[in-house]
Short mmCIF file of C-alpha atoms in Angstrom, two decimals:
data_model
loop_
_atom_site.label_atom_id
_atom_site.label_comp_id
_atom_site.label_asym_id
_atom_site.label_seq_id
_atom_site.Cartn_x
_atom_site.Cartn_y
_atom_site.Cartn_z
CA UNK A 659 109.92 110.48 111.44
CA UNK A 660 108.24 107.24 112.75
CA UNK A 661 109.55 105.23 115.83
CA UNK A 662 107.07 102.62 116.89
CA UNK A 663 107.49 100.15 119.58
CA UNK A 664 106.17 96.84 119.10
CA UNK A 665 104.78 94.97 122.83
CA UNK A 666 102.90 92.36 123.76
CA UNK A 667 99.43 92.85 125.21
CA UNK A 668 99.48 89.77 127.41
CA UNK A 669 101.62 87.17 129.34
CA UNK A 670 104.36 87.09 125.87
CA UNK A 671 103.86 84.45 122.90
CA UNK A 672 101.47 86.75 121.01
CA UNK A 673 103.30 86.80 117.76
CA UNK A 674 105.17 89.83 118.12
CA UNK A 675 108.28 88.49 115.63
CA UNK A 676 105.84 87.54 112.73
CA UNK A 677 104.73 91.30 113.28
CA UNK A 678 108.55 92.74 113.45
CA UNK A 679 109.53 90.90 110.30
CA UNK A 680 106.64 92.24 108.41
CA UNK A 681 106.71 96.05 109.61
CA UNK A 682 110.91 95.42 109.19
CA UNK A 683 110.43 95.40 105.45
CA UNK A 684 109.29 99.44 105.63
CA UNK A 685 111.82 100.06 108.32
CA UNK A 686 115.59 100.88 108.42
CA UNK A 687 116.50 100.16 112.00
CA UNK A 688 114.75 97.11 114.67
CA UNK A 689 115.58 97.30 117.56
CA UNK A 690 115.88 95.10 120.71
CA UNK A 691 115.73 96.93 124.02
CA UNK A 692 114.96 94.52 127.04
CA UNK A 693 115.22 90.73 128.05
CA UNK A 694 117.63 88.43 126.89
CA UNK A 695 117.82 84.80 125.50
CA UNK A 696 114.62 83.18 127.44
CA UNK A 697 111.82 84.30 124.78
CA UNK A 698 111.98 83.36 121.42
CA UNK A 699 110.46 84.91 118.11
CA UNK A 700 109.13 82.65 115.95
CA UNK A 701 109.43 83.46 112.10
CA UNK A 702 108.46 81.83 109.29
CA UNK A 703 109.93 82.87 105.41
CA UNK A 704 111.70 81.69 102.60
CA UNK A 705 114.79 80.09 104.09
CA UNK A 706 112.56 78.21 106.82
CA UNK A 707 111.33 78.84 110.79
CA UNK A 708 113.64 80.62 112.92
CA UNK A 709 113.05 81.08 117.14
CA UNK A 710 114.91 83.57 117.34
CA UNK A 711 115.95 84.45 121.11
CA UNK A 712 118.88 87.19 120.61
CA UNK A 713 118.90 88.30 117.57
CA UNK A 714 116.14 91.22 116.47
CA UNK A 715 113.68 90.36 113.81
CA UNK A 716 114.70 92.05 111.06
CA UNK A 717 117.68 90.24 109.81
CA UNK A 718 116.07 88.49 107.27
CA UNK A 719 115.49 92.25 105.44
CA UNK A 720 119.05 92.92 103.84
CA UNK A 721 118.69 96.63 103.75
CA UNK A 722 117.69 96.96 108.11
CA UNK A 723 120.44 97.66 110.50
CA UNK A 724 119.91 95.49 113.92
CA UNK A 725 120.45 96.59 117.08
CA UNK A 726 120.80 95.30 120.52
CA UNK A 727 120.38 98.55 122.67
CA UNK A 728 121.36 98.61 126.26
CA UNK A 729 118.89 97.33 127.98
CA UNK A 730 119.28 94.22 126.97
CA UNK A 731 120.61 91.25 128.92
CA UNK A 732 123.44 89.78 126.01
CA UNK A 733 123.33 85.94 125.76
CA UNK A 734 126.69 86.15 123.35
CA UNK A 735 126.90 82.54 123.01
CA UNK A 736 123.25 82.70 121.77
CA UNK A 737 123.88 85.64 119.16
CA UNK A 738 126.88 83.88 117.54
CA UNK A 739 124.65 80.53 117.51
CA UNK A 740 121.85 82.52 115.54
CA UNK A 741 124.38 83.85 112.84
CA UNK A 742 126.05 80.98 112.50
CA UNK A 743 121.98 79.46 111.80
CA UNK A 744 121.14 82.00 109.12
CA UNK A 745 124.53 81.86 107.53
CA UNK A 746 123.54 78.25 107.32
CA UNK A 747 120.32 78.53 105.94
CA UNK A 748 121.67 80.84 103.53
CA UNK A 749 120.29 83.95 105.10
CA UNK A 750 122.16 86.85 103.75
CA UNK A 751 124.33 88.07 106.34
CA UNK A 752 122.21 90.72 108.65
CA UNK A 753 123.72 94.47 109.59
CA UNK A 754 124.29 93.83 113.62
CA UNK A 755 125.01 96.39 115.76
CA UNK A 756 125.34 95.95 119.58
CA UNK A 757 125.84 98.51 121.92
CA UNK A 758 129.25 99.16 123.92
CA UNK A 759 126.81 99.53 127.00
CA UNK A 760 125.03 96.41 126.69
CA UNK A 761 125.48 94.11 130.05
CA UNK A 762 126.86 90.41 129.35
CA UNK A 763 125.06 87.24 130.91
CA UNK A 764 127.75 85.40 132.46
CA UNK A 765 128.13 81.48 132.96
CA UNK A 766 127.77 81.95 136.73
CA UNK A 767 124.31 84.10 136.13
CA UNK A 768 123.05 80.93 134.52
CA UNK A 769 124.34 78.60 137.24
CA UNK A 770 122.64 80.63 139.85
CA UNK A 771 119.07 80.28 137.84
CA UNK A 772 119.51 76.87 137.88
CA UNK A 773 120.51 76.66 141.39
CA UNK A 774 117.95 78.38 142.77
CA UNK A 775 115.22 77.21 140.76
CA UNK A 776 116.66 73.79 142.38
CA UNK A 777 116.75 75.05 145.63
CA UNK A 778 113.16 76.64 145.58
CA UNK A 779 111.51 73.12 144.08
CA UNK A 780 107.59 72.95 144.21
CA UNK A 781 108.18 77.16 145.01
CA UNK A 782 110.01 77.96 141.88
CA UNK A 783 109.14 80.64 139.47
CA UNK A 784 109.04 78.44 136.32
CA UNK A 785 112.31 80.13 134.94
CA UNK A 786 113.70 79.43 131.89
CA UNK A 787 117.38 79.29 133.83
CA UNK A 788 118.88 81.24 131.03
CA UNK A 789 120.40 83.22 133.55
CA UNK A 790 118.26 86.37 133.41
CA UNK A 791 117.42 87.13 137.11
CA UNK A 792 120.40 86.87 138.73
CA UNK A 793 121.78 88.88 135.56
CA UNK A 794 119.22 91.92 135.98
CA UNK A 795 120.01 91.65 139.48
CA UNK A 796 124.11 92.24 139.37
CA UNK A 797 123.03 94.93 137.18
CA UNK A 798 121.03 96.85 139.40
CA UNK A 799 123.73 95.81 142.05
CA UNK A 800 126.02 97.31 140.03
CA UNK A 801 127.74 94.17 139.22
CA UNK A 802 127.63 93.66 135.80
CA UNK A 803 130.00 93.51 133.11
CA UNK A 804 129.42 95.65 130.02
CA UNK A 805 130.37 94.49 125.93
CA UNK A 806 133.18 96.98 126.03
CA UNK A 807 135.03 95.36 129.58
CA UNK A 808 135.40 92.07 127.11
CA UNK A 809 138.08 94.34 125.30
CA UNK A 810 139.75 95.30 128.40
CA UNK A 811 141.59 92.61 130.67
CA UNK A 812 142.43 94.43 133.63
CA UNK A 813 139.55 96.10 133.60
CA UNK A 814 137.77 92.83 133.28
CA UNK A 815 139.62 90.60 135.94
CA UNK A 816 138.67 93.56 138.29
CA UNK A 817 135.14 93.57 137.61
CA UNK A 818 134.32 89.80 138.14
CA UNK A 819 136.62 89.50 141.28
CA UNK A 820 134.43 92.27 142.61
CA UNK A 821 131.11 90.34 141.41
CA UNK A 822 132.89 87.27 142.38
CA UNK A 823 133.26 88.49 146.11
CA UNK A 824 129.54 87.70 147.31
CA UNK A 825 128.38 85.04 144.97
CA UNK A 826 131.56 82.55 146.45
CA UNK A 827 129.87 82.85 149.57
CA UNK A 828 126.72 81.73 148.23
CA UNK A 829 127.86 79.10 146.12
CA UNK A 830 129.67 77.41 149.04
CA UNK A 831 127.44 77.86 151.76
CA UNK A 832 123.49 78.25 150.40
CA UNK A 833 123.95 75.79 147.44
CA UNK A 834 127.20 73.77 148.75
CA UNK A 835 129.21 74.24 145.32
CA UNK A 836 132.68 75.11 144.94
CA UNK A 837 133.70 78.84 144.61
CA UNK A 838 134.71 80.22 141.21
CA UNK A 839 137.82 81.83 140.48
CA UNK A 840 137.68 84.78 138.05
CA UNK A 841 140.61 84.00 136.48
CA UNK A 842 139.00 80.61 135.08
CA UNK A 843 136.21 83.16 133.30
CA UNK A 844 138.78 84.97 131.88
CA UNK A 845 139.88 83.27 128.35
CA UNK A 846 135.87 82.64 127.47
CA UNK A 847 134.91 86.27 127.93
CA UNK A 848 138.06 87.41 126.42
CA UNK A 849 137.09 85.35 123.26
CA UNK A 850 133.60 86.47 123.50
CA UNK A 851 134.80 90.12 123.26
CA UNK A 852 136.96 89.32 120.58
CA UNK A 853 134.10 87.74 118.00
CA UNK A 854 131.73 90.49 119.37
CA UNK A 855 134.15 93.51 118.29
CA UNK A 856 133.11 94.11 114.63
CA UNK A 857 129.44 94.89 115.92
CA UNK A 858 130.14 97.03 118.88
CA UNK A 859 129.03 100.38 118.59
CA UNK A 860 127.97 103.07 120.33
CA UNK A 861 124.07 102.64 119.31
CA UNK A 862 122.29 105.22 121.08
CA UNK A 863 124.30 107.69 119.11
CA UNK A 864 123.43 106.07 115.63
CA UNK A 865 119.56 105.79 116.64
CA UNK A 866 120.06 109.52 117.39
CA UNK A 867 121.14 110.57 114.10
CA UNK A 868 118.37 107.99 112.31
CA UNK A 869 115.57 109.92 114.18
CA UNK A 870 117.19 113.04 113.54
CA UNK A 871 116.88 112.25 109.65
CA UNK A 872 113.30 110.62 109.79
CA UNK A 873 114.09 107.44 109.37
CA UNK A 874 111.91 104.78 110.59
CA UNK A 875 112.93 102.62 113.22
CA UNK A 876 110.96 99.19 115.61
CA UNK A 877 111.51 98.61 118.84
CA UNK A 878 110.75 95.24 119.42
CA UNK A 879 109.53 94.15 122.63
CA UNK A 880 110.24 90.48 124.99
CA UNK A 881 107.37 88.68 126.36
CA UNK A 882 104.11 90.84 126.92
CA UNK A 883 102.63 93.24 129.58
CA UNK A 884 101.53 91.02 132.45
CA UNK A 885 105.06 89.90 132.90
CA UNK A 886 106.27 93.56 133.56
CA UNK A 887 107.56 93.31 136.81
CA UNK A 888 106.05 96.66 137.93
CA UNK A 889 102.74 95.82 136.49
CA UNK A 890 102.34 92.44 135.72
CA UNK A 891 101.44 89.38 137.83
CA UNK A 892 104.66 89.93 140.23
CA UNK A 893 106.54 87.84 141.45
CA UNK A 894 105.81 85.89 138.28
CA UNK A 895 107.56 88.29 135.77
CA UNK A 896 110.33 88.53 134.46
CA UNK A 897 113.37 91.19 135.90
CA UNK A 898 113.11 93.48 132.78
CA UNK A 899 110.24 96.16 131.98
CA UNK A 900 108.14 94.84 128.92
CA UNK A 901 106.22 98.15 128.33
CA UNK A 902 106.44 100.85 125.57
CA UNK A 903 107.42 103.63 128.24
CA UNK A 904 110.99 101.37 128.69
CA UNK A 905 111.75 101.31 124.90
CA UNK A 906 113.20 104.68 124.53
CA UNK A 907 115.57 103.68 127.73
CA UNK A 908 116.08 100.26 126.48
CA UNK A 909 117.57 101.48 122.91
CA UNK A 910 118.45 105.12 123.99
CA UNK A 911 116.25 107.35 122.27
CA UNK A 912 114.63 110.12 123.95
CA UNK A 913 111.18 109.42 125.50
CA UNK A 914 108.83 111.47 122.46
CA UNK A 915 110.72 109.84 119.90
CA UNK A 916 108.20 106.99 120.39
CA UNK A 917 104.80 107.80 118.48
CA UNK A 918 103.25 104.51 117.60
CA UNK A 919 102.59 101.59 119.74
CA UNK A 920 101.40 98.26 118.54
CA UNK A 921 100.09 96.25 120.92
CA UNK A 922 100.43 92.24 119.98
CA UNK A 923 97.13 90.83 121.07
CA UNK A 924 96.31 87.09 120.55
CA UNK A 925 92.81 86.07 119.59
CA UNK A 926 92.85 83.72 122.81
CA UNK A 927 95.04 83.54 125.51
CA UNK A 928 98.60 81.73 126.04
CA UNK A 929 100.75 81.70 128.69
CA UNK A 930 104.65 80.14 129.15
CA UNK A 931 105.40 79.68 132.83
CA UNK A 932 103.95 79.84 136.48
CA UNK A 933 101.84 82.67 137.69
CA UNK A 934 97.66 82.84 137.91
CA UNK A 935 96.01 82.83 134.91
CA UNK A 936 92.41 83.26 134.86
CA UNK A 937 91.02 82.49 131.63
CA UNK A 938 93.31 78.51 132.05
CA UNK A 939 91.50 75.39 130.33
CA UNK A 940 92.34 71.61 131.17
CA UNK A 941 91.41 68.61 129.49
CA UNK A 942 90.20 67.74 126.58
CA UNK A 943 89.45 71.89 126.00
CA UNK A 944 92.68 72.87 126.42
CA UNK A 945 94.42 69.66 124.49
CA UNK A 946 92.83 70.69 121.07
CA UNK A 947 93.02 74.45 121.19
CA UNK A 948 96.94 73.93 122.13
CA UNK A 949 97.56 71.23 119.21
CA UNK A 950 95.60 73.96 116.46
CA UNK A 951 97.30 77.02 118.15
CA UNK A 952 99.98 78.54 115.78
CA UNK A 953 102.20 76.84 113.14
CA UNK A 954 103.10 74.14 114.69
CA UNK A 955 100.81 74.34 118.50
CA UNK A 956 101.04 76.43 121.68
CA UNK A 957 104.57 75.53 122.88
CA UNK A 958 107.41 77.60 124.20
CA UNK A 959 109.62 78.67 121.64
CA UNK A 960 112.52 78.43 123.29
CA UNK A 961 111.72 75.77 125.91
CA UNK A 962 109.57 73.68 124.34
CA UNK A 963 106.91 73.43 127.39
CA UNK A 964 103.36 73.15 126.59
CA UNK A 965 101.88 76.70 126.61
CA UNK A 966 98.95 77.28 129.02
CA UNK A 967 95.93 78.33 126.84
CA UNK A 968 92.39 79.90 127.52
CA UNK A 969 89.59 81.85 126.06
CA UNK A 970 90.00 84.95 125.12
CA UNK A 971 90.79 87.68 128.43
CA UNK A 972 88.92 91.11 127.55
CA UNK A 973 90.04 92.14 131.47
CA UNK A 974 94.02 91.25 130.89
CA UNK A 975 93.54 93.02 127.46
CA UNK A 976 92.18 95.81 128.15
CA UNK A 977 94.68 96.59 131.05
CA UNK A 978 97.78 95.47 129.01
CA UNK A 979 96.59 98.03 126.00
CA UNK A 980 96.38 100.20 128.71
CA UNK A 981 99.72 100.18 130.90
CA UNK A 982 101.39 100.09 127.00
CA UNK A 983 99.66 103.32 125.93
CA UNK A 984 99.01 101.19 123.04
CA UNK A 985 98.23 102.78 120.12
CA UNK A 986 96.70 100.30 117.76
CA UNK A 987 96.45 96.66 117.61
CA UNK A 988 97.59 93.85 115.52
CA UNK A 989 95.48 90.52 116.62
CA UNK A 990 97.72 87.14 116.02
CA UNK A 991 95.86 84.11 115.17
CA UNK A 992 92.42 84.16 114.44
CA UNK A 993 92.45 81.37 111.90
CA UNK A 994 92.94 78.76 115.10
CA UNK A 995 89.41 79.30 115.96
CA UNK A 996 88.04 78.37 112.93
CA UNK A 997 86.95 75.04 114.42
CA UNK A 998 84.12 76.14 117.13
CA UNK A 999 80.96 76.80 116.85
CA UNK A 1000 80.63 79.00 119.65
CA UNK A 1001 83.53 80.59 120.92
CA UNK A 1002 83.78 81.96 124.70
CA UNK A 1003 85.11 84.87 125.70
CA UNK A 1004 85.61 86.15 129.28
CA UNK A 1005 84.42 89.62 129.94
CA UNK A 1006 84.70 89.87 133.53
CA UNK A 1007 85.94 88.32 136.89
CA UNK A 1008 84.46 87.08 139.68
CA UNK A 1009 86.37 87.71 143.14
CA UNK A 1010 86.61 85.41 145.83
CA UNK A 1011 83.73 87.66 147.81
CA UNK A 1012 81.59 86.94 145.30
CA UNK A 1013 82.53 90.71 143.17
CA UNK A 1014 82.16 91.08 139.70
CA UNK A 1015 84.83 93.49 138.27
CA UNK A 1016 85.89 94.41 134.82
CA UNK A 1017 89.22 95.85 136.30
CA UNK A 1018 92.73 93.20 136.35
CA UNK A 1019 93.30 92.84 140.01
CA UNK A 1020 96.46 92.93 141.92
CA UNK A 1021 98.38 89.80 142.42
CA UNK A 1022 96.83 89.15 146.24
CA UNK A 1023 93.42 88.77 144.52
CA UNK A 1024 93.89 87.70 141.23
CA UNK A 1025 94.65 84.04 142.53
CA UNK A 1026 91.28 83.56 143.54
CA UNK A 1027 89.44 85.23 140.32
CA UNK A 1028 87.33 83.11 138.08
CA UNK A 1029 85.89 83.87 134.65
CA UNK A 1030 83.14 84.68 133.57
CA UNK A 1031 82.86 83.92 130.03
CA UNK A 1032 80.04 85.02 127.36
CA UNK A 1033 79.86 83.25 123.73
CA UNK A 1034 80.09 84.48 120.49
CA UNK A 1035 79.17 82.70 116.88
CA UNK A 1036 81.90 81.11 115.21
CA UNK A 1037 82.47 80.98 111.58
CA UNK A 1038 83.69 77.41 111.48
CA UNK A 1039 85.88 77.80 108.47
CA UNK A 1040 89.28 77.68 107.16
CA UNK A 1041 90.87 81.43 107.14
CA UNK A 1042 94.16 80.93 105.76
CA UNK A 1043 93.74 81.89 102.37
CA UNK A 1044 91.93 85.39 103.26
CA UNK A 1045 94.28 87.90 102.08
CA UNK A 1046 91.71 91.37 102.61
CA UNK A 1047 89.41 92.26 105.84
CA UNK A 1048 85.90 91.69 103.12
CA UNK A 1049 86.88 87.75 102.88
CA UNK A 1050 86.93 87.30 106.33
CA UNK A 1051 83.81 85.80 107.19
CA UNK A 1052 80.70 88.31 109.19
CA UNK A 1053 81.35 86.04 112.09
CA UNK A 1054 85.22 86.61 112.26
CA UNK A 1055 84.53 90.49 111.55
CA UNK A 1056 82.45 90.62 114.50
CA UNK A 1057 84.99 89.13 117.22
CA UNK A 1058 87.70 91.14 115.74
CA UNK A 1059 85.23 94.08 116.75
CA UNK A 1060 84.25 92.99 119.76
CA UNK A 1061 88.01 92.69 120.91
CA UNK A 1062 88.69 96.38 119.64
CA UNK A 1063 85.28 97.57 121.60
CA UNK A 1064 86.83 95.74 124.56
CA UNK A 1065 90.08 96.52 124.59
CA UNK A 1066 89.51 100.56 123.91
CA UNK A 1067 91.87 100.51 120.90
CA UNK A 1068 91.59 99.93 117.06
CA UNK A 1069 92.72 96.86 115.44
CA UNK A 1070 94.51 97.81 112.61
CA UNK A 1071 96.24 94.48 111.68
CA UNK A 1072 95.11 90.76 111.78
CA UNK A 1073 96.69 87.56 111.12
CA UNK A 1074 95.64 84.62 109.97
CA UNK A 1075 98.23 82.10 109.49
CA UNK A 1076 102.40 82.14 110.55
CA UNK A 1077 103.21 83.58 107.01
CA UNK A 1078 104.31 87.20 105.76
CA UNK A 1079 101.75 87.19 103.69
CA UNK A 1080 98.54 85.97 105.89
CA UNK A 1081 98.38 89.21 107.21
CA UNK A 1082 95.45 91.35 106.63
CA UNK A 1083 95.48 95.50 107.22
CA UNK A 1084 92.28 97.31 108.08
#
């Protein structure tokens, strides 16, 4: 029996979809099991590129059941946009399952983003105001509404005049907006529960009985380490837990059911969104290595934003690996280096005291770290058509073994383009 968790080793935006869809094609269940609709998964195939945001990365494999697990914050609006997309594209239609126990992302959760990310101006948190903070925070208040209240009016009306109670206050006297009645929320979410019906099930009982009978099964991941809000760059996170130790909670499978964890490494360093980032280039530096990055350059998949790029971060890789308990390592995107001669790598930081550490700080110091890069020979050559780990070039051989020396864990995948089939295995 095989349940590995796909994660990202970083800040997110290390190719952890591409990776999904390929391992999907030897798998009979993916799995989503955190965050909601303000990441996307970029995946290229037959039928075109997809970003997906809600929908787990397998649909495109006819014979993998989908599932949104609890621990998910459900955009529905975005999940019936992304079926109605493949049906489009003439993708045949994907096995969904969502779970009863999944929590719904209102319109008011998204109002409040927006609101607040208003209200807090030059202090904001860079959020992608799809709602998700002010979701996971009803949630832990205990103020969320679950898929299965859509099917129950009474049940429902009770629940959002409850939730409804505190946030009025807000609206009308933090953010001077009118107060919402629930009953105006009721027909949408009714409808909602409605079109989400045929997929509703109870999921952590059918992942049960496919780990029971050895069958394998992703979890796929949102975003990457450093934006775990436990061990990441807090307060610049996101609300959900992006490690492997949440993914058996997340889908509801017990906590040994998980045996292999990839961690999604890129072969330099992007970042969506505020927070420090050590490794950050400007200029004319950061210009080309964001316009060769990926299929189509370094921007937000579901925003559009101009990703932050640097150098490669051996000290924010080693620690993500770490904090995942990652077993192995699939590194995205070494083909986008191609173009230097020498390519810099940072192996350390330098603290504000003048320190040198190998160890990711805490958030109080990490502000004031600075890099301290060392270079390694380029190959300076196209990679895309290298389809085994002898045609890489000795150059490209040695960085991918420098980043498994520095990051303390075997790469046993590497990419080298946005297709299924640039993939190499080692």
């Amino acid at each position: 029996m095989t349940v590995t968790a796909i994660v990202g080793a970083n800040w997110g935006d290390e190719g952890k979809g591409k990776m999904t869809d390929v391992l999907a094609a030897g798998s009979s269940y993916v799995v989503r099991y955190q965050g909601g609709s303000n990441a996307g998964h970029t995946i290229i195939n037959e039928y075109g590129k997809f970003a997906l945001q809600m929908l787990p990365s397998g649909v495109f494999h006819p014979g993998v059941s989908n599932v949104i697990g609890p621990g998910v914050a459900l955009d529905v609006e975005t999940l019936l946009r992304e079926l109605e997309v493949l049906q489009e594209k003439g993708v045949p239609a994907p096995r969904i399952f969502v779970s009863e126990r999944v929590q719904v992302v209102l319109p008011y959760h998204r109002l409040f983003d927006q609101l607040e990310e208003e209200r807090l101006g030059a202090r904001s948190f860079g959020s992608t105001r799809r709602g998700i903070a002010p979701f996971y925070s009803d949630k832990y208040a205990k103020l969320g509404i679950q898929a299965g209240d859509l099917l129950n009016r009474d049940r429902l009306e009770r629940r959002l005049q409850h939730a409804l109670e505190s946030k009025n206050i807000l609206l009308q006297h933090l953010y001077g907006q009118e107060p919402i009645q629930a009953a105006s929320l009721i027909p949408q979410l009714l409808d909602w529960g409605t079109k989400l019906r045929p997929y509703l099930r109870d999921t952590t009982a059918l992942l049960h009985k496919a780990w029971a009978n050895g069958e394998s099964i992703l979890l796929e991941s949102q975003l990457g380490a450093l934006r775990d809000p436990d061990h990441g760059i807090y307060p610049h996170s996101t609300s959900s837990s992006t490690l492997a130790g949440f993914a058996p909670v997340g889908a509801g499978l017990p906590p040994y059911a998980v045996t292999n964890i990839l961690a999604v490494v890129k072969a330099y360093s992007s970042c969506v969104g505020a927070g420090p980032f050590v490794v950050e280039l400007d200029g004319e530096q950061a210009d080309e290595l964001r316009r060769r990055g990926g299929d189509a350059g370094e921007y937000g998949a579901v925003t559009g934003r101009p990703r932050r790029v640097g150098w490669f971060d051996a000290v924010a890789t080693r620690y993500g690996c770490r904090i995942q308990g990652a077993t192995a390592i699939a590194l995205t995107n070494l083909d986008v280096l191609g173009y230097l001669e020498k390519i810099p790598v940072c192996t350390s930081y330098e603290l504000a005291d003048g320190t040198v550490t190998d160890a990711f700080p805490v958030g109080a110091a990490l502000d004031d770290c600075k890099p301290r890069l060392e270079y390694m020979d380029g190959w300076h050559c196209d990679l895309s058509d290298c389809r085994s780990w002898d045609d890489l070039p000795a150059a490209a051989q040695r960085y991918v073994a420098f980043i498994e020396e520095a990051s303390h864990v075997p790469v046993t995948h590497v990419s080298i383009g946005p297709r299924r089939e640039q993939l190499i295995g080692r």
